[in-house]
PDB file of C-alpha atoms in Angstrom:
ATOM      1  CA  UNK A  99     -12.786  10.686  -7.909  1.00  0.00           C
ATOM      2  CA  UNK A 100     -14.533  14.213  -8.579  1.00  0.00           C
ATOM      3  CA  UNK A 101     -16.992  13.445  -5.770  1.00  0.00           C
ATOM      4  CA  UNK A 102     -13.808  12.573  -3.641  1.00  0.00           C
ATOM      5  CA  UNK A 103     -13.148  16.326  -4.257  1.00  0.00           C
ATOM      6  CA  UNK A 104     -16.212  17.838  -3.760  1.00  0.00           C
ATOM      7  CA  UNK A 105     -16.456  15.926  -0.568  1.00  0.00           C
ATOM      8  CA  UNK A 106     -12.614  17.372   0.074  1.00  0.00           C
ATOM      9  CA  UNK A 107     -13.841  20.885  -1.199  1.00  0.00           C
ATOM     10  CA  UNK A 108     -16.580  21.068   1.495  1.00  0.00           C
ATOM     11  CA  UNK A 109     -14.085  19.813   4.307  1.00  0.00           C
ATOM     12  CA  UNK A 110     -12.106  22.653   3.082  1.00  0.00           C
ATOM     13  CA  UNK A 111     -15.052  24.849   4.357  1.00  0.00           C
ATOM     14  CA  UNK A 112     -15.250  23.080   7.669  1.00  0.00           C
ATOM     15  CA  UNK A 113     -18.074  20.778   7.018  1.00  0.00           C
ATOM     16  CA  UNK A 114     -17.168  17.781   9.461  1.00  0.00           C
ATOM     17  CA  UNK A 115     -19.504  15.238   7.665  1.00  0.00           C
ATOM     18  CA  UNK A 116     -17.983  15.256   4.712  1.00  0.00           C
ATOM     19  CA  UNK A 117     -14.407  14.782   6.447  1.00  0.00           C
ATOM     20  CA  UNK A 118     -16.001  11.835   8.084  1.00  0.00           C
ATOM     21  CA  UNK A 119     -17.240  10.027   4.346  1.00  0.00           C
ATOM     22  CA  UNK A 120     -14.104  10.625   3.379  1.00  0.00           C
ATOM     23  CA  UNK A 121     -12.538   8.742   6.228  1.00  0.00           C
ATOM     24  CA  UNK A 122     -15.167   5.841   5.706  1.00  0.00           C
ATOM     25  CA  UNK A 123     -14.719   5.752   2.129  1.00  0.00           C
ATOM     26  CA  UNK A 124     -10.869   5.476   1.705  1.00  0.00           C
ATOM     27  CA  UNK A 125      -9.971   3.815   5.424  1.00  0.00           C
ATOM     28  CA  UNK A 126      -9.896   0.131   4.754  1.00  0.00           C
ATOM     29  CA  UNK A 127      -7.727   1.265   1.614  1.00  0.00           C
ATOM     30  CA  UNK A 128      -5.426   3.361   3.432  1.00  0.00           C
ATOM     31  CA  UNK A 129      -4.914   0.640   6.553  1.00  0.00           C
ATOM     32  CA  UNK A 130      -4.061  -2.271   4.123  1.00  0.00           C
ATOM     33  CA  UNK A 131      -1.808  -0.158   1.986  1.00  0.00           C
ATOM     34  CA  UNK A 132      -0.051   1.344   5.074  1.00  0.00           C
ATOM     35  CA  UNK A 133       0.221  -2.276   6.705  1.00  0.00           C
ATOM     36  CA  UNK A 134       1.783  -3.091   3.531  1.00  0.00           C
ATOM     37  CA  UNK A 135       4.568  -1.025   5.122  1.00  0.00           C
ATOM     38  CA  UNK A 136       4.596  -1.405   8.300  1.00  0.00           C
ATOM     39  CA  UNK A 137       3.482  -4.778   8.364  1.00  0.00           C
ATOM     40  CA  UNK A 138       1.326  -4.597  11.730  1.00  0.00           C
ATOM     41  CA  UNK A 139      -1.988  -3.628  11.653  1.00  0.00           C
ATOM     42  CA  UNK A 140      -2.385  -2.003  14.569  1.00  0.00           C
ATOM     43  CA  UNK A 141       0.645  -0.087  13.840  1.00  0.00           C
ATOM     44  CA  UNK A 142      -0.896   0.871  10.518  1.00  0.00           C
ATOM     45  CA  UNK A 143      -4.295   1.737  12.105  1.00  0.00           C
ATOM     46  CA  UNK A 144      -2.145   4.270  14.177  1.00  0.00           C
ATOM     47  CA  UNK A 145      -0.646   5.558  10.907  1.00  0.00           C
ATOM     48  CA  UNK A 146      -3.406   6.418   8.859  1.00  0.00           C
ATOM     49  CA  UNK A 147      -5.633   8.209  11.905  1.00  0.00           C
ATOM     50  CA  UNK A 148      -2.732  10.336  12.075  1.00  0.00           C
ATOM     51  CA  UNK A 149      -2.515  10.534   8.587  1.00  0.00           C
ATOM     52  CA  UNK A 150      -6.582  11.699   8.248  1.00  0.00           C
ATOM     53  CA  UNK A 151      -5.738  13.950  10.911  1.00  0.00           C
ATOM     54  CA  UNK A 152      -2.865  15.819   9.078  1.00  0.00           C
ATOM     55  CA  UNK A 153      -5.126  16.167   6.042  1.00  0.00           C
ATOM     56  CA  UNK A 154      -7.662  17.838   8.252  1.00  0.00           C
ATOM     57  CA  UNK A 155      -5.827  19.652   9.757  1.00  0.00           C
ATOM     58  CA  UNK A 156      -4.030  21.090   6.372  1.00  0.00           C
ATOM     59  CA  UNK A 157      -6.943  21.229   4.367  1.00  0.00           C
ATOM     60  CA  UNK A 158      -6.440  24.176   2.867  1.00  0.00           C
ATOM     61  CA  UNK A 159      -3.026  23.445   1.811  1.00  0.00           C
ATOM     62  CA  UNK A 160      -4.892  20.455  -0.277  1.00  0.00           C
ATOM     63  CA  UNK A 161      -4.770  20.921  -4.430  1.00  0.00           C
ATOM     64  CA  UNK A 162      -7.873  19.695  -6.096  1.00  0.00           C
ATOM     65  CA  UNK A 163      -5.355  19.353  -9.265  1.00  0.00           C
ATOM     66  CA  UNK A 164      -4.921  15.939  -7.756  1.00  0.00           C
ATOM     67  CA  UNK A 165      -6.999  12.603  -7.057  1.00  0.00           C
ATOM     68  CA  UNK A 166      -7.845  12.870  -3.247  1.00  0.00           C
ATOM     69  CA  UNK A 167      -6.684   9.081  -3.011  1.00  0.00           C
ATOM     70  CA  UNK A 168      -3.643  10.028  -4.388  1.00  0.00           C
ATOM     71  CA  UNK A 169      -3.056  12.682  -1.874  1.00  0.00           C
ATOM     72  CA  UNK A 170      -4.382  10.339   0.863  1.00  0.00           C
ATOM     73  CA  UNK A 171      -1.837   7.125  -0.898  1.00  0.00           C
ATOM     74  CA  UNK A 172       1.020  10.008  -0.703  1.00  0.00           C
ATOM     75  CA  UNK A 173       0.582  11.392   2.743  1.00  0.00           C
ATOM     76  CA  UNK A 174       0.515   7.719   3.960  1.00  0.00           C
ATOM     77  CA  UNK A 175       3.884   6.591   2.145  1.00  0.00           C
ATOM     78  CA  UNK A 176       5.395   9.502   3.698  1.00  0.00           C
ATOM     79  CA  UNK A 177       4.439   8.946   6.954  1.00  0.00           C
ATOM     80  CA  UNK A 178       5.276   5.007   6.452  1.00  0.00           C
ATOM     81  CA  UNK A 179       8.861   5.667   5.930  1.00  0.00           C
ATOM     82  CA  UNK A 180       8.956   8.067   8.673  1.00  0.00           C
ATOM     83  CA  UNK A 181       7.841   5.670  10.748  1.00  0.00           C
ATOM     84  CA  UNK A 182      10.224   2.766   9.674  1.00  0.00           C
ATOM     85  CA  UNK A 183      13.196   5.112   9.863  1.00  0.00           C
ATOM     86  CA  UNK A 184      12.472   6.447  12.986  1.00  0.00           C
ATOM     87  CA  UNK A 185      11.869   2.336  14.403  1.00  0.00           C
ATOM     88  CA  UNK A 186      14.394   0.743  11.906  1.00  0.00           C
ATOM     89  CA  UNK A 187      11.699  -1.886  11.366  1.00  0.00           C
ATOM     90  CA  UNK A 188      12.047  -4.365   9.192  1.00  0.00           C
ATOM     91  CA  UNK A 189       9.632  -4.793   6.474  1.00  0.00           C
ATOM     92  CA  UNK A 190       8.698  -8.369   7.004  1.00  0.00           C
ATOM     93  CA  UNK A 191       4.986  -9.537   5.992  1.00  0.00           C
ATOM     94  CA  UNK A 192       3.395 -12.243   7.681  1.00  0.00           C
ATOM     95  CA  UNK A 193       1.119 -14.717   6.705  1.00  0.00           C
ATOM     96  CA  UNK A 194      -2.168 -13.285   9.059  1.00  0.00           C
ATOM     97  CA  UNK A 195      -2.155 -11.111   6.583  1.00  0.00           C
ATOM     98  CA  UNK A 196      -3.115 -13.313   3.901  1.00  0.00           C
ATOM     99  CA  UNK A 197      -7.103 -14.132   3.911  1.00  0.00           C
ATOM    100  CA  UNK A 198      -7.928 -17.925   4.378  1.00  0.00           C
ATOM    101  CA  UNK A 199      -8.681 -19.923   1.353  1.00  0.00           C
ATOM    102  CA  UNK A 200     -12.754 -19.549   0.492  1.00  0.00           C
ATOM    103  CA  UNK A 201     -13.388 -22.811  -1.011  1.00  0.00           C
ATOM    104  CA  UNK A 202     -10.548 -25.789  -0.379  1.00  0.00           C
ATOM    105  CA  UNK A 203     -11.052 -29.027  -2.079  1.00  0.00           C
ATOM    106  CA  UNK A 204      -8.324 -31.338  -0.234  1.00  0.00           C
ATOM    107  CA  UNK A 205      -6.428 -30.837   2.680  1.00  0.00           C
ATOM    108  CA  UNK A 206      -3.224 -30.731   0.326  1.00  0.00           C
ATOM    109  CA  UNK A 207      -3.971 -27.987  -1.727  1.00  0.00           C
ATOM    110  CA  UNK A 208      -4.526 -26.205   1.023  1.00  0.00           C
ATOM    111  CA  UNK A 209      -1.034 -27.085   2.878  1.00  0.00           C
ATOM    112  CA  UNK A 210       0.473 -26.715  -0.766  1.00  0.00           C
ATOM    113  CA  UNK A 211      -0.837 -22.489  -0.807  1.00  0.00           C
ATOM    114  CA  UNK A 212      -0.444 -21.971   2.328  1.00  0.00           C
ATOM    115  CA  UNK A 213       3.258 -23.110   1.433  1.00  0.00           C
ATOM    116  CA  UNK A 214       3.482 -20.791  -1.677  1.00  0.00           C
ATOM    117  CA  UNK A 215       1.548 -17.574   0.061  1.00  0.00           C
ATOM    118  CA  UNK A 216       5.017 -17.761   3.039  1.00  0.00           C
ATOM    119  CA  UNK A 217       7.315 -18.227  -0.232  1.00  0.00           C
ATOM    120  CA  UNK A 218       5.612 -15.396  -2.076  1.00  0.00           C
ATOM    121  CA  UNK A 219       5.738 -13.504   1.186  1.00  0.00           C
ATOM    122  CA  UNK A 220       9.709 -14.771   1.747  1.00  0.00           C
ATOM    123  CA  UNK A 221      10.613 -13.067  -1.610  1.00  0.00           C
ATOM    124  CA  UNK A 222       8.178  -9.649  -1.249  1.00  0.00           C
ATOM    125  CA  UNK A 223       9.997  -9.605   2.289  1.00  0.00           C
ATOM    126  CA  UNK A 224      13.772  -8.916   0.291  1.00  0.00           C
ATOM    127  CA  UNK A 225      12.498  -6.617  -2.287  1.00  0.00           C
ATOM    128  CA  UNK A 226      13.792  -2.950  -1.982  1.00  0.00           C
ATOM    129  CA  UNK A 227      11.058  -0.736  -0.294  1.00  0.00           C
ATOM    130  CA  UNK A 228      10.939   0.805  -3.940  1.00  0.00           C
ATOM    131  CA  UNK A 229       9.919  -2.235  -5.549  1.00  0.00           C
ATOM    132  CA  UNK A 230       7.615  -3.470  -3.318  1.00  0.00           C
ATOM    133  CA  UNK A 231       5.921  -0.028  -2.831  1.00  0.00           C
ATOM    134  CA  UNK A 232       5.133   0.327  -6.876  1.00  0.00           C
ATOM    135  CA  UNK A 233       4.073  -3.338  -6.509  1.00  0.00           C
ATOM    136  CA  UNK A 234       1.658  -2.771  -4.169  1.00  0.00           C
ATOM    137  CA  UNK A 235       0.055   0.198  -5.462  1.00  0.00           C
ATOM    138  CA  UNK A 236       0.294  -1.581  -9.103  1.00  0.00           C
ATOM    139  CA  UNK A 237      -1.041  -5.187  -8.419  1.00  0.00           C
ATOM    140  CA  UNK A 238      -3.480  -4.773  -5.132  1.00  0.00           C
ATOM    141  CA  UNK A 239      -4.274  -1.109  -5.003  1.00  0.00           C
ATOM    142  CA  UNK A 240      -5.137  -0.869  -8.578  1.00  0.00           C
ATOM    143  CA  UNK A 241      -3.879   2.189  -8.835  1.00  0.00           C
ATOM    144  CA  UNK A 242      -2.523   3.696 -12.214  1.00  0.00           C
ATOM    145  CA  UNK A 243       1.265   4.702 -13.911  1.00  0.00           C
ATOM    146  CA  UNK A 244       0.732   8.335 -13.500  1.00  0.00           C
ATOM    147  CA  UNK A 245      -1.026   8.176  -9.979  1.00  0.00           C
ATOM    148  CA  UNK A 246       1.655   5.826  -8.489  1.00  0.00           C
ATOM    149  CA  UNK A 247       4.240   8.067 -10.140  1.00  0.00           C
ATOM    150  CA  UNK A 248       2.225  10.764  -7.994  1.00  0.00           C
ATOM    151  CA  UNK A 249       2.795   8.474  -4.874  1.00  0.00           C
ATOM    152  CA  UNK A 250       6.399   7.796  -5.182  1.00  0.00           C
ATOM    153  CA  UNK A 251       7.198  11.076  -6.427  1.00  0.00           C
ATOM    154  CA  UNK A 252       8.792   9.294  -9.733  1.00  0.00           C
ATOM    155  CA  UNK A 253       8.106  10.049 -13.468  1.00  0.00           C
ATOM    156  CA  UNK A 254       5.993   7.433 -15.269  1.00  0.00           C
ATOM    157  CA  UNK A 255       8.862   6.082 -17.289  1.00  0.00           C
ATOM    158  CA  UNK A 256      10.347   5.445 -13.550  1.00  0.00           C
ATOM    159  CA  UNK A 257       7.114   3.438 -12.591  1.00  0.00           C
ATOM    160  CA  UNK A 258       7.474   1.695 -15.548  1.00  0.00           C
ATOM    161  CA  UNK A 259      11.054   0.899 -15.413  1.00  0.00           C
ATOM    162  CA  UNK A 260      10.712   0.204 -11.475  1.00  0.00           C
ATOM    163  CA  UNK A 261       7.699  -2.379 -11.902  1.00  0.00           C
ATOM    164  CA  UNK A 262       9.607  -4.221 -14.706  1.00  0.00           C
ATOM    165  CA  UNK A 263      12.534  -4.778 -12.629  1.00  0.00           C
ATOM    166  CA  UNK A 264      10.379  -5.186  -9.163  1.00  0.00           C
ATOM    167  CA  UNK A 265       8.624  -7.951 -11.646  1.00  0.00           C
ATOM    168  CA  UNK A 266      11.837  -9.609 -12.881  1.00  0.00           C
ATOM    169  CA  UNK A 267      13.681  -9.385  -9.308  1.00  0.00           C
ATOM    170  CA  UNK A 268      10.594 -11.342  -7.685  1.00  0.00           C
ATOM    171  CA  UNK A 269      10.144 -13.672 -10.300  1.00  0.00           C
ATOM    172  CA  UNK A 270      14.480 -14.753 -10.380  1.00  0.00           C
ATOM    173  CA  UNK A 271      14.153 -14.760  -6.388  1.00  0.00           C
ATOM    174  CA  UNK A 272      11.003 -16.910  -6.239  1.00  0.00           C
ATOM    175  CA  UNK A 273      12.511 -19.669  -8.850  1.00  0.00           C
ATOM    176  CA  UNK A 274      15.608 -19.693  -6.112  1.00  0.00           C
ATOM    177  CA  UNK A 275      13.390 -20.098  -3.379  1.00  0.00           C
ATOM    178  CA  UNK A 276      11.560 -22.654  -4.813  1.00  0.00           C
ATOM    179  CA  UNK A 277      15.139 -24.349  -6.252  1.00  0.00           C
ATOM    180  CA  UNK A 278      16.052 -24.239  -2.272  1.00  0.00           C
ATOM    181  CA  UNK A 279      13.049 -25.211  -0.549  1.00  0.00           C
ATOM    182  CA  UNK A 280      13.444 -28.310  -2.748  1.00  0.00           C
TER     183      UNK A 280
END
């Protein structure tokens, strides 16, 4: 993280090469976490150019108090909900964005997780924005209390207290999913 802010310190100055590690460094992060969102990846592409473009081109206004992913993560919600707002997209996930099994043993098990990646998908789709959000940045983006309380602009008790419910919430809807699909 402190070489994130050098890097973000000499951008600050105008060096363009360092803007452009940063961009390598943190992209494939960023797009997944926005597609998380937006749920196309195209879509989310768009986002987070713009997104790397904003931070360059308000640089200065950037606080080395904070993480630079954190700042990135933030800047990227933001401009996530804009997005859905301004769209009224739904938030639906789909299943090409779940990586194909590395090492099946029987055609079953694979037909059997392919089956529990849509439910898991089914009950992320019906979470609150909120929930799924703090999930995300919890479970995949392994970020921290205090740096997704950064993101979401919530205290850490919040986080807390949001990730226990998101947890319990998924966990009561994915039992009735499973008690349905039955």
């Amino acid at each position: 993280m402190c070489e994130d802010n050098e890097l973000m310190a000499q951008v600050q100055a105008g060096d363009k090469r360092a803007y452009e590690k940063l961009v390598l460094k943190h992209r494939l992060k960023a797009v997944a976490f926005a597609n998380s969102f937006v749920c196309d990846l195209y879509t989310a592409e768009d986002i987070v150019q713009e997104c790397f473009v904003k931070i360059y081109i308000h640089r200065t206004t950037y606080q080395p108090s904070h993480a630079f992913n954190t700042y990135l993560f933030t800047v990227i919600r933001n401009s996530c909900i804009d997005y859905l707002r301004s769209r009224q997209a739904s938030r639906s996930l789909t299943l090409e964005t779940v990586p194909e099994l590395s090492d099946p043993n029987t055609p079953e098990e694979i037909l059997a997780s392919r089956e529990n990646t849509k439910l898991i998908y089914e009950v992320l789709n019906d979470l609150q924005i909120d929930y799924k959000t703090a999930l995300y940045l919890y479970a995949v983006a392994d970020f921290s209390y205090k740096d997704i309380a950064r993101i979401m602009k919530k205290s850490v008790p919040q986080i807390k207290i949001l990730l226990y419910r998101a947890r319990k919430k998924f966990k009561l809807q994915y039992k009735e999913l499973i008690v349905n699909e039955e």
